[in-house]
Each structure stands twice: as structure tokens, then as C-alpha cells.
mmCIF file of C-alpha atoms and ligand atoms in Angstrom:
data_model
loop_
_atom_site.group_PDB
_atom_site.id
_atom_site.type_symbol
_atom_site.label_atom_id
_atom_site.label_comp_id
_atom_site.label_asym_id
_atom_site.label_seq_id
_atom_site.Cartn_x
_atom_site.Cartn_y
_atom_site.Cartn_z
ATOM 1 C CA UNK A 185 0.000 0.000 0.000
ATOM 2 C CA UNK A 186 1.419 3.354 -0.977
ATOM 3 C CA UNK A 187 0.635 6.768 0.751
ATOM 4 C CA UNK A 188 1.601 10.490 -0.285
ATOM 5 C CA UNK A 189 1.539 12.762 2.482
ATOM 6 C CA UNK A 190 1.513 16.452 1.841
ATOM 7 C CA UNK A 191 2.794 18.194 4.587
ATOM 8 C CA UNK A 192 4.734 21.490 5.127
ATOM 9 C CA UNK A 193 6.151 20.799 8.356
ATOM 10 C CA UNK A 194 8.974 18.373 8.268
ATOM 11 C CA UNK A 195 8.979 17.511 12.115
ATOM 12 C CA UNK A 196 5.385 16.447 11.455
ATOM 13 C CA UNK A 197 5.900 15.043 7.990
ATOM 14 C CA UNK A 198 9.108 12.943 9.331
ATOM 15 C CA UNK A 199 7.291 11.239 12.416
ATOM 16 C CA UNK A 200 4.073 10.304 10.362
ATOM 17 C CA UNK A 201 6.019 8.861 7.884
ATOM 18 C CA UNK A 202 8.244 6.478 10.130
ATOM 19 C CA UNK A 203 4.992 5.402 11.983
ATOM 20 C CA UNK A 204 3.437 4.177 9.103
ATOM 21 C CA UNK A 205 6.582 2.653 7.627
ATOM 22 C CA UNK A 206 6.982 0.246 10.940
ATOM 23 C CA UNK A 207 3.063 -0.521 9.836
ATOM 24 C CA UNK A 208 4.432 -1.570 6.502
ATOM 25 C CA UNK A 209 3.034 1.022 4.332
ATOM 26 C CA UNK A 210 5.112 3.001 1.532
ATOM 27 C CA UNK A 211 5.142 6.190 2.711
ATOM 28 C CA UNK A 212 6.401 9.609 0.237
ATOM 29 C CA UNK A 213 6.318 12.848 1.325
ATOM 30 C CA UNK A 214 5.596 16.100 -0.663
ATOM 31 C CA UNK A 215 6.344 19.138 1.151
ATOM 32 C CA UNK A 216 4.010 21.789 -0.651
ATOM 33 C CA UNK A 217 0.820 21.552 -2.768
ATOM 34 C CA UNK A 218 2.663 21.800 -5.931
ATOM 35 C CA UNK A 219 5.093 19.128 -5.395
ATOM 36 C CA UNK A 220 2.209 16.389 -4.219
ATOM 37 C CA UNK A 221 -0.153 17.197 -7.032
ATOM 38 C CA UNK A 222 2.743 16.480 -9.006
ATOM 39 C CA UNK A 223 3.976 13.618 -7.273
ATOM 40 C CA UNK A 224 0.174 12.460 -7.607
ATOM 41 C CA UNK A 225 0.203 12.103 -11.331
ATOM 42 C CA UNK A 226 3.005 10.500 -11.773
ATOM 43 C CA UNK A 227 3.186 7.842 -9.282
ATOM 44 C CA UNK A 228 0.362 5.401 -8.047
ATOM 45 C CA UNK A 229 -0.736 5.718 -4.895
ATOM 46 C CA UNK A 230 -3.858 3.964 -2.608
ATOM 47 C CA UNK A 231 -4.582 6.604 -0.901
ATOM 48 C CA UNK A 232 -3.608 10.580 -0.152
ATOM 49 C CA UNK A 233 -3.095 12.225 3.574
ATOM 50 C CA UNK A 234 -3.156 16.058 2.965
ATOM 51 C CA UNK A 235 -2.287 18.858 4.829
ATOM 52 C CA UNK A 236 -4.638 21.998 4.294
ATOM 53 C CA UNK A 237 -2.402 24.562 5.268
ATOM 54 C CA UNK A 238 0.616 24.451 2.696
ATOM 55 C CA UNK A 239 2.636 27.049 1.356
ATOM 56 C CA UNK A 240 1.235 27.987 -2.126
ATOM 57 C CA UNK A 241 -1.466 25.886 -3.579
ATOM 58 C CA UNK A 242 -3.003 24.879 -0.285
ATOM 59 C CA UNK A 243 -5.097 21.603 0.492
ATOM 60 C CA UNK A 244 -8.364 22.241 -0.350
ATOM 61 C CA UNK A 245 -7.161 24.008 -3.809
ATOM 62 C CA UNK A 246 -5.439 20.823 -4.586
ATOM 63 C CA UNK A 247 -8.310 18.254 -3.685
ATOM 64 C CA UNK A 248 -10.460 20.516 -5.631
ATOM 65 C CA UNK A 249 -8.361 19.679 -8.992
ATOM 66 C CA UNK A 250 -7.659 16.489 -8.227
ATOM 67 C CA UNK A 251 -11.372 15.833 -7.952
ATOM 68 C CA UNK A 252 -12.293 17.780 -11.438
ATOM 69 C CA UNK A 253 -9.740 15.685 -12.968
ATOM 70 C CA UNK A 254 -11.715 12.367 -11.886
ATOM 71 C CA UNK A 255 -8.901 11.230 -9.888
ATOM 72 C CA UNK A 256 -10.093 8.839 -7.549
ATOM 73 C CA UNK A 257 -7.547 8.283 -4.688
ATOM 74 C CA UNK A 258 -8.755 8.731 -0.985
ATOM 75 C CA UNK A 259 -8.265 11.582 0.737
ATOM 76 C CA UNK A 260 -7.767 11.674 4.553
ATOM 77 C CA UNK A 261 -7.923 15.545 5.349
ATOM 78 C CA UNK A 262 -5.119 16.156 8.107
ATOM 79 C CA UNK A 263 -5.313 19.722 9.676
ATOM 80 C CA UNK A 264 -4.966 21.958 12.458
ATOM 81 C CA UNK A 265 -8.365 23.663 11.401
ATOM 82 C CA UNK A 266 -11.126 22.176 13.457
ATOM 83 C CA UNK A 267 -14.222 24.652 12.624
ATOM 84 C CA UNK A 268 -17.124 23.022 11.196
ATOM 85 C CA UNK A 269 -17.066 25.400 8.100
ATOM 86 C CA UNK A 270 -13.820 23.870 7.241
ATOM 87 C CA UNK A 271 -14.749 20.314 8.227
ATOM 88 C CA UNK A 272 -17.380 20.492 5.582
ATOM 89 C CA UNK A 273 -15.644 22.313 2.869
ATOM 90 C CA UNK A 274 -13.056 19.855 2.663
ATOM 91 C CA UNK A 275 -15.419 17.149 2.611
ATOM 92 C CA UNK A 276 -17.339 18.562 0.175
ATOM 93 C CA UNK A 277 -14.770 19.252 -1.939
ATOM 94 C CA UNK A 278 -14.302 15.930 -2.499
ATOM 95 C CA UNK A 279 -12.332 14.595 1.056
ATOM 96 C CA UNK A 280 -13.023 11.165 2.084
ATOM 97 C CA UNK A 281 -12.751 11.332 5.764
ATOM 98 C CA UNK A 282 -11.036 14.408 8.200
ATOM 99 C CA UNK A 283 -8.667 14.210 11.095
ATOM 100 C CA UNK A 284 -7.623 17.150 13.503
ATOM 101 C CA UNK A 285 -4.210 17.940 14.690
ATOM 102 C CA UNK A 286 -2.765 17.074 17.516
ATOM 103 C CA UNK A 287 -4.567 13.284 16.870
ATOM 104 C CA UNK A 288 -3.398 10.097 18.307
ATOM 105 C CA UNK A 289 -1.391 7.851 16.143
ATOM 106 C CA UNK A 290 -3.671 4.253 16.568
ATOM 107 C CA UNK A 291 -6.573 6.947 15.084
ATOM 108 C CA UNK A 292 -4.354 7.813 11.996
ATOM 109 C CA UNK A 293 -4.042 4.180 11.364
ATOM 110 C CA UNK A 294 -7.757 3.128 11.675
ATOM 111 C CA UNK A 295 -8.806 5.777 9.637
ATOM 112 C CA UNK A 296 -6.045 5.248 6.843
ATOM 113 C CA UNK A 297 -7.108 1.053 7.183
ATOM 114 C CA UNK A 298 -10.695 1.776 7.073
ATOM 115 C CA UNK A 299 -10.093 4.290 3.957
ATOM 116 C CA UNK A 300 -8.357 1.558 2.026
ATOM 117 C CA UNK A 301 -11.015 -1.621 3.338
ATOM 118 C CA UNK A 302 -13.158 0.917 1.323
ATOM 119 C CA UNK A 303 -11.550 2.014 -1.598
ATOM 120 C CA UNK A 304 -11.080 -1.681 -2.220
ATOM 121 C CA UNK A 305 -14.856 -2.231 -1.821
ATOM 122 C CA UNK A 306 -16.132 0.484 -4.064
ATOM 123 C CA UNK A 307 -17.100 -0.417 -7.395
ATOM 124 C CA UNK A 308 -17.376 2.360 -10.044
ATOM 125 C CA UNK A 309 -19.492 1.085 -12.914
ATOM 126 C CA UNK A 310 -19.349 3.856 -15.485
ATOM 127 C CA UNK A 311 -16.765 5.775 -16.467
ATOM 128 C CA UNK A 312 -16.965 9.270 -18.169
ATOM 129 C CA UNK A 313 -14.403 11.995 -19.888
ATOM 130 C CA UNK A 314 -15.763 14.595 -22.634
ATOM 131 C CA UNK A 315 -18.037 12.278 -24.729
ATOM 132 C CA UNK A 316 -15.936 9.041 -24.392
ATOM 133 C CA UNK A 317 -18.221 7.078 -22.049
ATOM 134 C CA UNK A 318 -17.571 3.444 -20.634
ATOM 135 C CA UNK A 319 -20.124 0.981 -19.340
ATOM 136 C CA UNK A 320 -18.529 -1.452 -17.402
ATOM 137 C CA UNK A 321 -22.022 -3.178 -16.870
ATOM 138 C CA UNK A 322 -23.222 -3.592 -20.413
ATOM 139 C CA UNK A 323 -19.174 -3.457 -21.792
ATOM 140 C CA UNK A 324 -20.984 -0.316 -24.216
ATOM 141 C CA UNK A 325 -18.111 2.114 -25.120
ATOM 142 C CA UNK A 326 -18.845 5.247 -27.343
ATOM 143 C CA UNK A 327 -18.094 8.770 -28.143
ATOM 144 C CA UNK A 328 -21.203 10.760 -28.477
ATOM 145 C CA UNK A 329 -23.934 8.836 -30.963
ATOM 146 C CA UNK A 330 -20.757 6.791 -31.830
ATOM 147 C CA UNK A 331 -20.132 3.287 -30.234
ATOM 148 C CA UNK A 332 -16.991 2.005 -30.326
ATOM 149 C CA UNK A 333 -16.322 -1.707 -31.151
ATOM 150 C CA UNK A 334 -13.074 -3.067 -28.866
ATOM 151 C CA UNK A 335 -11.584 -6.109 -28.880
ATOM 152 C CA UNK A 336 -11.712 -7.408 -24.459
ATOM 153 C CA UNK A 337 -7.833 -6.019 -24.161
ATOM 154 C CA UNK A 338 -8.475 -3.044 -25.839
ATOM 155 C CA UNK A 339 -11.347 -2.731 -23.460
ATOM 156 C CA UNK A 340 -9.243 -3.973 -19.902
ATOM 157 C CA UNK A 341 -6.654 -0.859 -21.528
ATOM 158 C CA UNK A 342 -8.919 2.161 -21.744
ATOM 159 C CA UNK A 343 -10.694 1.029 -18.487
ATOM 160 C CA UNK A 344 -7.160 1.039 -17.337
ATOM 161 C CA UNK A 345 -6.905 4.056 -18.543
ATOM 162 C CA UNK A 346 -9.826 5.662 -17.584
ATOM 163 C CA UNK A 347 -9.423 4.698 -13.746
ATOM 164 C CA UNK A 348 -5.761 6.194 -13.923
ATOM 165 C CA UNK A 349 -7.439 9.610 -15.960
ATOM 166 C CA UNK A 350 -5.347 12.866 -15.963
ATOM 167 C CA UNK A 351 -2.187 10.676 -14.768
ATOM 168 C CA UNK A 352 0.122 9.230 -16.626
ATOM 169 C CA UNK A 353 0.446 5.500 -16.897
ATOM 170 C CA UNK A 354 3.932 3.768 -17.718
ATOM 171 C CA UNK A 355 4.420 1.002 -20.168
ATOM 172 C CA UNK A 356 5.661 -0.744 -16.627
ATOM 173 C CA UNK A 357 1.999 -0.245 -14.999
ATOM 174 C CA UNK A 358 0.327 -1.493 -18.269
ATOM 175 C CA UNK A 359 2.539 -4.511 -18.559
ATOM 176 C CA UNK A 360 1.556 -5.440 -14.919
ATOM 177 C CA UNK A 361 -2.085 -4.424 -14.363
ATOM 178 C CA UNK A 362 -3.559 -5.165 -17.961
ATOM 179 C CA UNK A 363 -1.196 -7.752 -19.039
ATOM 180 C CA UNK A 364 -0.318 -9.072 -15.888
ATOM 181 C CA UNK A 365 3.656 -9.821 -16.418
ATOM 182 C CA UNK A 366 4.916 -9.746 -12.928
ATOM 183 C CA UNK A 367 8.769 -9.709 -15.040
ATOM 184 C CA UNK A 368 10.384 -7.259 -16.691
ATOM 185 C CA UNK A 369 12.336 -10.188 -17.899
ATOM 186 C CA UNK A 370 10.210 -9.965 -21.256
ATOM 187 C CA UNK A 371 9.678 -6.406 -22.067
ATOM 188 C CA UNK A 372 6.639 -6.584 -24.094
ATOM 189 C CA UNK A 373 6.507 -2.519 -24.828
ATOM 190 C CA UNK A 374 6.071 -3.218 -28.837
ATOM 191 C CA UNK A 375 2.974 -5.207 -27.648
ATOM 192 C CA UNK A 376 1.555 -2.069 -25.436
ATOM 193 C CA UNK A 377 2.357 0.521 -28.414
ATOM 194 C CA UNK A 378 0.538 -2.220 -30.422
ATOM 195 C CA UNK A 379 -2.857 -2.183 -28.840
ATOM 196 C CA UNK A 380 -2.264 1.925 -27.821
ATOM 197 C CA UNK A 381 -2.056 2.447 -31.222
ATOM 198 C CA UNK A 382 -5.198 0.724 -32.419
ATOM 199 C CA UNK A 383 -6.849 1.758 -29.226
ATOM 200 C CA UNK A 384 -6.220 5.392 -30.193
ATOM 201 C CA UNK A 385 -7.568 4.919 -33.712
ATOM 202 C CA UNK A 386 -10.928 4.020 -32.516
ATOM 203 C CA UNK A 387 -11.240 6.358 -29.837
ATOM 204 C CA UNK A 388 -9.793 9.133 -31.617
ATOM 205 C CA UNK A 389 -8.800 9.245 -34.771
ATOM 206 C CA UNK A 390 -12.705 9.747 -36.497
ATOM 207 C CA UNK A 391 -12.846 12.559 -33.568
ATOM 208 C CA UNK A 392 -11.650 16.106 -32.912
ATOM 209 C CA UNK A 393 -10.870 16.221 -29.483
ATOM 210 C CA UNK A 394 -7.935 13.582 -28.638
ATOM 211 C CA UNK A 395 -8.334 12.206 -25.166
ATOM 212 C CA UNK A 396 -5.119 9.472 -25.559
ATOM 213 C CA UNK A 397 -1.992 11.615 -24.940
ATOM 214 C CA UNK A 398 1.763 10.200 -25.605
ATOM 215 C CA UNK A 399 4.129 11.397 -23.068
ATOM 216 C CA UNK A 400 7.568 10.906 -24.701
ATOM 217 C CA UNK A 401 9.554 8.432 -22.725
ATOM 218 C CA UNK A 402 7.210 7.811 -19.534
ATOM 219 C CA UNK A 403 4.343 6.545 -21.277
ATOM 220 C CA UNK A 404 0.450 7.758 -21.829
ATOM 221 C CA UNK A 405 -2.379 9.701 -20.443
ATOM 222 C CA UNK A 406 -5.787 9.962 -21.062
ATOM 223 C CA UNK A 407 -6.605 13.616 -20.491
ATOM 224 C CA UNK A 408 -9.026 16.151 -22.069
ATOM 225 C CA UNK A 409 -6.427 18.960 -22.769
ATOM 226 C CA UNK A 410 -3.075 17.341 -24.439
ATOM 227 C CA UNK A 411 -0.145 17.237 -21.198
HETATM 228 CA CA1 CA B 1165 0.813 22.854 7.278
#
């Protein structure tokens, strides 16, 4: 299980970290806004502690994105703030559960295990970005009035795709969690382009707007604006 943790305060940032390492989570730090939203699209991660009060972008700003950009990661709120107002704004804006500061570490952990029991649990059954919808129910795909006929990997790759939206996915992530190769032993990148490649001509090569973005030398994104 991997964790971000914004947090501006190192002393803070530090002691959280090594707590939940001894618990055997994967812990990275980002120590502004900027840095974890960035952090956030380029790595994988089960679930997101945030700080709200950050230098620059602060917490709720961040959340706010991340949540427009269909990013699905649980969010445990972490914050000195402890007014109602707050308490709801952050929840509203898209925070999965909220935990004052100074809290008790055994709370940190329940919340953080009961965040992930749930993610796990939760079953999204439709996916949407500009008019590329996905069914997972009836397996429909289409792009307006347009269905689109995929093969099932091409289908298991933009679902892929569309969980992971507005980050970018490696050939390394597609390899493991749509092709399931464990090894790197076989590199089987030629095969990914492959199936990207006729993916993308269904998707969107009959359309204007192109949702399946090439980032040169990481790997893809599926994003409404090119990265
Ligand atoms: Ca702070």
C-alpha cells in the first residue's frame, strides 16, 4: 500500500512517515501543494493524507483539482483547522474522511485502514471523460452517438486508462495491471504501443478532441487537454 503525504512541516511530515513505515506502508512525502499534485500524477498511490495549510497551492485548492480531474484516490484531510465550516468544505470538496491535529497515532491508522477496506470495496461502474463514455455493466463504449467496437484487451486498456485519468500511466503499470507480467524479464513494450495504437484509432482518430496523450519516454495519459 502506498501513501503520499503532503505536509509542510517536516517535524510532522518525518514522524508520520516512520509510523506508518513500521506498519508496513510506503510512505512519500511532498512538502508543498505543488510538489504532491505532481507527485500524484506520476506515481500510483492507494490513498492521499493532505495537509490543508501548505505554502502555495493549499489543500483544499489541490483536492479541488484532483477531484475535477476524476482522480479517484482517498483523501484523509489532516489539519490543524477544526471549525465546522472547514470540516465540511473539505469534505465537500471531495475529502473522504477528516482528522484534527494534535490526533493520536492508533486513530491515523484506523482511519487510513478503514479508507483503504473501502476504496477496495467500491465499485465504479461507469466511467466518463468529454463524450468518451464506458459501461462497465453492459461493456458499451462510445463517443457521443458513436459506439466504439473493442476487442476485451483493448477494453481492460482504456478502463485502465480511464481509472488512472489525468495521470500518466507507464508502459511498466500497463505490462503489470492489464497484461499481468509480474517480469520485466520480457519487455513486451512493442505489444503495449501495439494495442495503444489501435486503441487510439478508434477512440480518436474519427474525432476532434484527442483524449489518448503520448508522453515521450514515460508513457500515456488519457486527459481532455493534451499534457
Ligand atoms: Ca501545514
Amino acid at each position: 500500500m502506498r501513501i503520499l503525504f503532503v505536509e509542510d512541516e517536516q517535524k510532522v511530515a518525518l514522524a508520520v512517515q516512520e509510523g506508518l513505515e513500521r506498519e508496513g506502508y510506503q510512505v512519500d512525502l511532498a512538502h508543498s501543494g505543488e510538489e504532491g499534485f505532481f507527485m500524484l500524477n506520476s506515481g500510483q498511490y492507494d490513498l492521499l493524507l493532505l495537509d490543508l495549510m501548505l505554502p502555495g497551492r493549499d489543500g483544499l485548492e489541490i483536492l479541488k483539482t484532483m477531484r475535477q480531474k476524476n482522480m479517484t484516490v482517498p483523501v484523509l484531510i489532516l489539519t490543524a483547522r477544526n471549525a465546522v465550516e472547514d470540516r465540511v468544505e473539505g469534505l465537500d470538496s471531495g475529502a473522504d474522511d477528516y482528522l484534527t491535529k494534535p490526533f493520536a497515532f492508533p486513530e491515523l491508522l484506523a482511519r487510513i485502514r478503514a479508507l483503504l477496506r473501502r476504496g477496495r470495496g467500491e465499485q465504479i461502474m461507469r466511467f466518463k471523460m468529454a463524450d468518451l463514455e464506458m459501461d462497465l455493466v453492459t461493456r458499451k463504449v462510445s463517443r457521443g452517438q458513436n459506439i466504439i467496437t473493442l476487442t476485451s484487451r483493448e477494453f481492460d486498456l482504456l478502463e485502465y486508462l480511464l481509472r488512472h485519468q489525468g495521470q500518466i500511466v507507464s508502459r511498466e503499470m500497463l505490462a503489470r495491471d492489464v497484461w499481468g507480467e509480474t517480469e520485466r524479464a520480457t519487455p513486451i513494450d512493442n505489444l503495449i504501443d501495439v494495442h495503444i495504437a489501435r486503441l487510439r484509432r478508434k477512440i480518436d482518430d474519427p474525432f476532434a478532441q484527442k483524449l489518448l496523450h503520448t508522453v515521450r519516454g514515460v508513457g500515456f495519459i488519457l486527459s481532455e487537454e493534451a499534457p
